[in-house]
mmCIF file of C-alpha atoms in Angstrom:
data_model
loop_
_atom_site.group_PDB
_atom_site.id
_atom_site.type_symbol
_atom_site.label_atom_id
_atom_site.label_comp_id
_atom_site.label_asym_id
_atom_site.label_seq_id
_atom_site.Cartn_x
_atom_site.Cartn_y
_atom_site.Cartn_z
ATOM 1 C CA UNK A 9 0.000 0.000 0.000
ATOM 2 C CA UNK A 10 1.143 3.083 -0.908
ATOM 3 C CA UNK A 11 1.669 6.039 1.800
ATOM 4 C CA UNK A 12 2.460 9.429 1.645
ATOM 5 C CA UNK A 13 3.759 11.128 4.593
ATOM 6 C CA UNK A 14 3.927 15.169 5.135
ATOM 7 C CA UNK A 15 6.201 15.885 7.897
ATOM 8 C CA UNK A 16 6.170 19.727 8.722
ATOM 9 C CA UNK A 17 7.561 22.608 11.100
ATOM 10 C CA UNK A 18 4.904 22.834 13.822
ATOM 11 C CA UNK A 19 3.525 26.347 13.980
ATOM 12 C CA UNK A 20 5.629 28.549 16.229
ATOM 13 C CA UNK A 21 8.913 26.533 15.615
ATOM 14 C CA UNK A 22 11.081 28.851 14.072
ATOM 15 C CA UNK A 23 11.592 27.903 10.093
ATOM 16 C CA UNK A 24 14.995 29.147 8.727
ATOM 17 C CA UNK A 25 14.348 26.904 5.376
ATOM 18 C CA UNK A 26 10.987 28.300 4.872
ATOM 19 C CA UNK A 27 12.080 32.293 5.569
ATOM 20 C CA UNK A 28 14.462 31.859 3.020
ATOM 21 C CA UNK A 29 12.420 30.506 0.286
ATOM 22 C CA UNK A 30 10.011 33.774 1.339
ATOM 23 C CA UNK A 31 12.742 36.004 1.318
ATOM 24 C CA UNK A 32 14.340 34.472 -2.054
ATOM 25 C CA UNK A 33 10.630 34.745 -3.640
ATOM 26 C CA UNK A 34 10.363 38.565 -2.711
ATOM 27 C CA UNK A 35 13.019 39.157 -4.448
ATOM 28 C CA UNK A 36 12.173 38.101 -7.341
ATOM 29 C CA UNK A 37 8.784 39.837 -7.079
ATOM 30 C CA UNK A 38 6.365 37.449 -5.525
ATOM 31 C CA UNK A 39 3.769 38.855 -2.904
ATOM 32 C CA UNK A 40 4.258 35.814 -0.534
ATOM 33 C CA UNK A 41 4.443 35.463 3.371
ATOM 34 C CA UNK A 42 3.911 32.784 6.099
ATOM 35 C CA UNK A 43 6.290 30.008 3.651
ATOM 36 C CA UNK A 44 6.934 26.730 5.674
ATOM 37 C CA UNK A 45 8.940 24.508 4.069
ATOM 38 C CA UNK A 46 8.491 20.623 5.203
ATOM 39 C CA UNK A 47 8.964 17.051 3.996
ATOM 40 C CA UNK A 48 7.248 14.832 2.032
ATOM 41 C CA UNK A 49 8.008 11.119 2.350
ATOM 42 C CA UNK A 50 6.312 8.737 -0.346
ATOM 43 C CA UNK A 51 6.580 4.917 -0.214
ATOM 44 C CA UNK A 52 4.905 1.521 0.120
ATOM 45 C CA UNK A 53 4.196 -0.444 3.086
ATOM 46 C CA UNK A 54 3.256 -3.899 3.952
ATOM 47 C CA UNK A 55 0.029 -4.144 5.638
ATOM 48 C CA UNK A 56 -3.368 -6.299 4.992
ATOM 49 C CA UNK A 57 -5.591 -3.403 5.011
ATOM 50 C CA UNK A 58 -5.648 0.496 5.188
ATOM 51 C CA UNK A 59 -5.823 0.713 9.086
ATOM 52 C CA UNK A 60 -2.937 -1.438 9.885
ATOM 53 C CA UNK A 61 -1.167 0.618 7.170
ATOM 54 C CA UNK A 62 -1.823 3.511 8.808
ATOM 55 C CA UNK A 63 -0.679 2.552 12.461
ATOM 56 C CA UNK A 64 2.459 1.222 10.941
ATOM 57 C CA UNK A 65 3.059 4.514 9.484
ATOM 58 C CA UNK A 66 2.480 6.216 12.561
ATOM 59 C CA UNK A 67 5.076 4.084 14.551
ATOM 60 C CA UNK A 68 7.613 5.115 11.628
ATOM 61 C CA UNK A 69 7.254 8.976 11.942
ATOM 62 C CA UNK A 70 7.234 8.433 15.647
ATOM 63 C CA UNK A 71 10.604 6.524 15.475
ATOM 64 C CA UNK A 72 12.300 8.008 12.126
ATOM 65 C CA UNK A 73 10.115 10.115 10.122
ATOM 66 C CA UNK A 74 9.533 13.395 12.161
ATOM 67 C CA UNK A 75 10.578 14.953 15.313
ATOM 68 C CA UNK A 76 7.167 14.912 17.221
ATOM 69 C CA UNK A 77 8.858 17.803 19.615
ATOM 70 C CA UNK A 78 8.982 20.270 16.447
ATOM 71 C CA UNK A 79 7.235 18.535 13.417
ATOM 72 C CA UNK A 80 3.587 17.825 12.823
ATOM 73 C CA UNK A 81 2.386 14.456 10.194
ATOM 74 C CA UNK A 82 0.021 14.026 7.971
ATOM 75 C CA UNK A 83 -0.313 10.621 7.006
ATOM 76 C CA UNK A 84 -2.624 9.214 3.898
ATOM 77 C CA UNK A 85 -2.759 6.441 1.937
ATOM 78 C CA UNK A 86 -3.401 5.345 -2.019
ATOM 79 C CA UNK A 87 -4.105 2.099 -2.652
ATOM 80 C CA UNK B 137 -5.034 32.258 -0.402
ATOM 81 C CA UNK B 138 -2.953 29.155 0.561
ATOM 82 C CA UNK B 139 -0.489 26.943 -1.449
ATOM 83 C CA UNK B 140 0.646 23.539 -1.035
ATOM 84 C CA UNK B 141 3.460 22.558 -3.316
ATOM 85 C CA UNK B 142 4.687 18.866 -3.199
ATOM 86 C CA UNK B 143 8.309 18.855 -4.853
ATOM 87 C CA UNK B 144 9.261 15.326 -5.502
ATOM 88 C CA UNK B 145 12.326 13.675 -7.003
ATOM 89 C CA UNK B 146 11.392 12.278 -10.605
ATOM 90 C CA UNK B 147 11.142 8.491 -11.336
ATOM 91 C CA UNK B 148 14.496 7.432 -12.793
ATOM 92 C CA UNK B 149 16.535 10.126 -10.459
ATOM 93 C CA UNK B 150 18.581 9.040 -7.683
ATOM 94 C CA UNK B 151 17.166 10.008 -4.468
ATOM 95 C CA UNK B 152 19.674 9.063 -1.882
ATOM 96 C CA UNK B 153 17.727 10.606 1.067
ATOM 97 C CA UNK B 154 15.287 8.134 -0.095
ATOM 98 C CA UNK B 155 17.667 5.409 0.278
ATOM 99 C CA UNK B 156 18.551 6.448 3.403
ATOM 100 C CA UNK B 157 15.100 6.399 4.988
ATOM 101 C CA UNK B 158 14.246 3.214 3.899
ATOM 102 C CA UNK B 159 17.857 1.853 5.020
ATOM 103 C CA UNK B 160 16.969 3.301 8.391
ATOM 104 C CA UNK B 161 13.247 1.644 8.434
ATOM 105 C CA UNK B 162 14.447 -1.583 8.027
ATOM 106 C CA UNK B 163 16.725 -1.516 10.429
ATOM 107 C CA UNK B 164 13.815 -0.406 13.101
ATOM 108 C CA UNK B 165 12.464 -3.347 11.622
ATOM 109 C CA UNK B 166 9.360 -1.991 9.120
ATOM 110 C CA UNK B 167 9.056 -4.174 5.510
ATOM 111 C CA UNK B 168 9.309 -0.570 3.278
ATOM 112 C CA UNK B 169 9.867 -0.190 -0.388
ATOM 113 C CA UNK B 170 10.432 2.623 -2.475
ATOM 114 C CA UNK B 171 11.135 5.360 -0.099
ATOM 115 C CA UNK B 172 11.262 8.495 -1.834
ATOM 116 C CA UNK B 173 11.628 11.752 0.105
ATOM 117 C CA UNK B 174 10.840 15.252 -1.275
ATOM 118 C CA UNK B 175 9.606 18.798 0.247
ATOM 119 C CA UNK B 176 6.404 20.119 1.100
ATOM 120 C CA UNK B 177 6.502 23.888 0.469
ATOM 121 C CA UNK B 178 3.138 26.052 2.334
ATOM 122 C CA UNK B 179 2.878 29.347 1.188
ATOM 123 C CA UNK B 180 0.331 32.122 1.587
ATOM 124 C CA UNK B 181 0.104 34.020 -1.556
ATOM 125 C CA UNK B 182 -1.566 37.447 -2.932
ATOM 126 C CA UNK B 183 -4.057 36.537 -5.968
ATOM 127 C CA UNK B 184 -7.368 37.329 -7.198
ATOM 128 C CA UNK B 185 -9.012 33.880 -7.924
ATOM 129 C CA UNK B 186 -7.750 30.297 -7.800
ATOM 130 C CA UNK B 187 -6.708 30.431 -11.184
ATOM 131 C CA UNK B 188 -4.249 33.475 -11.036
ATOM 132 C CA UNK B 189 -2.556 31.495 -7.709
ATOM 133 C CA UNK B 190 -2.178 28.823 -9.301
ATOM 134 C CA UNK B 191 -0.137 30.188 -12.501
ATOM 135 C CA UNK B 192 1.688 32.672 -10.052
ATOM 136 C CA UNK B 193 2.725 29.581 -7.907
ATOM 137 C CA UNK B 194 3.374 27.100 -10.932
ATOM 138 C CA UNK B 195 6.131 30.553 -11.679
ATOM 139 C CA UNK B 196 7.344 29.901 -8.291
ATOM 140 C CA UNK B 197 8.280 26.305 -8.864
ATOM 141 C CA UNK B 198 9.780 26.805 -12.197
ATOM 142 C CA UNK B 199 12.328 29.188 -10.932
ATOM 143 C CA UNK B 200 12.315 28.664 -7.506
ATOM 144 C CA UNK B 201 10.819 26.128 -5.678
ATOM 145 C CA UNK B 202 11.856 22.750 -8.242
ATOM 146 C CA UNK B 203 14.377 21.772 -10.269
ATOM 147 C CA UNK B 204 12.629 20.892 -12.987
ATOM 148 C CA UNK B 205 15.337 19.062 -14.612
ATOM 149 C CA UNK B 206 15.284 16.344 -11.388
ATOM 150 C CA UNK B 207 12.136 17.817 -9.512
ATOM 151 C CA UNK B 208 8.205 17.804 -10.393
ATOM 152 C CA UNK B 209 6.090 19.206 -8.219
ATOM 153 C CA UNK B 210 2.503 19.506 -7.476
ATOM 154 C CA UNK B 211 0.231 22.420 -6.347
ATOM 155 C CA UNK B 212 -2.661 22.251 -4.540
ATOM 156 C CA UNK B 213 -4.662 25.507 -3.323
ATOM 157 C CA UNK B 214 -6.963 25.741 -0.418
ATOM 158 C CA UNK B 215 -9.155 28.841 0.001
#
């Protein structure tokens, strides 16, 4: 089954990546602001249906994926 | 209105981050495959309907955000 994973800053975590790609953007003229930057993590997983997929991918980002002291996940699944 | 950009390694290009997050799964002991690991990008930006974000973000990742000779991306916009 395939899984894709969004790992990102959690909101009042300071950003450097994501104040750069906002600061690189104004520069060359785009009207942005509040740019996170994050991870996305795409792959395939053994599991016999969708729910044991998706507690299986929630024991990776607790163990490998994200850092749950500074990162948020979004987990979903495809099939 | 917000943007979601999903920048993702293209098929065929080595993606050693990848590698390594699958390396490290199996070690923890999860049955993985095809770990591929890109970057989320959230961004706020200034436009007058969906369709105008969209182009002005779809700018963004052609001379910003992606490389578009090893990169595609993906764009999703939420209100």
């Amino acid at each position: 089954m395939k899984a894709t994973v969004l790992v990102r800053p959690k909101q009042g975590i300071l950003d450097p990546q994501g104040e750069a790609v906002e600061s690189a953007l104004g520069h060359l003229g785009f009207a942005v602001r509040d740019a996170r930057v994050g991870r996305v993590v795409d792959l395939e997983v053994e599991a016999s249906d969708p729910a044991a997929a998706r507690a299986e991918v929630e024991r990776m980002c607790e163990q490998l994926l994200a850092n749950p002291l500074v990162e948020s996940y979004e987990i979903s699944l495809d099939g």
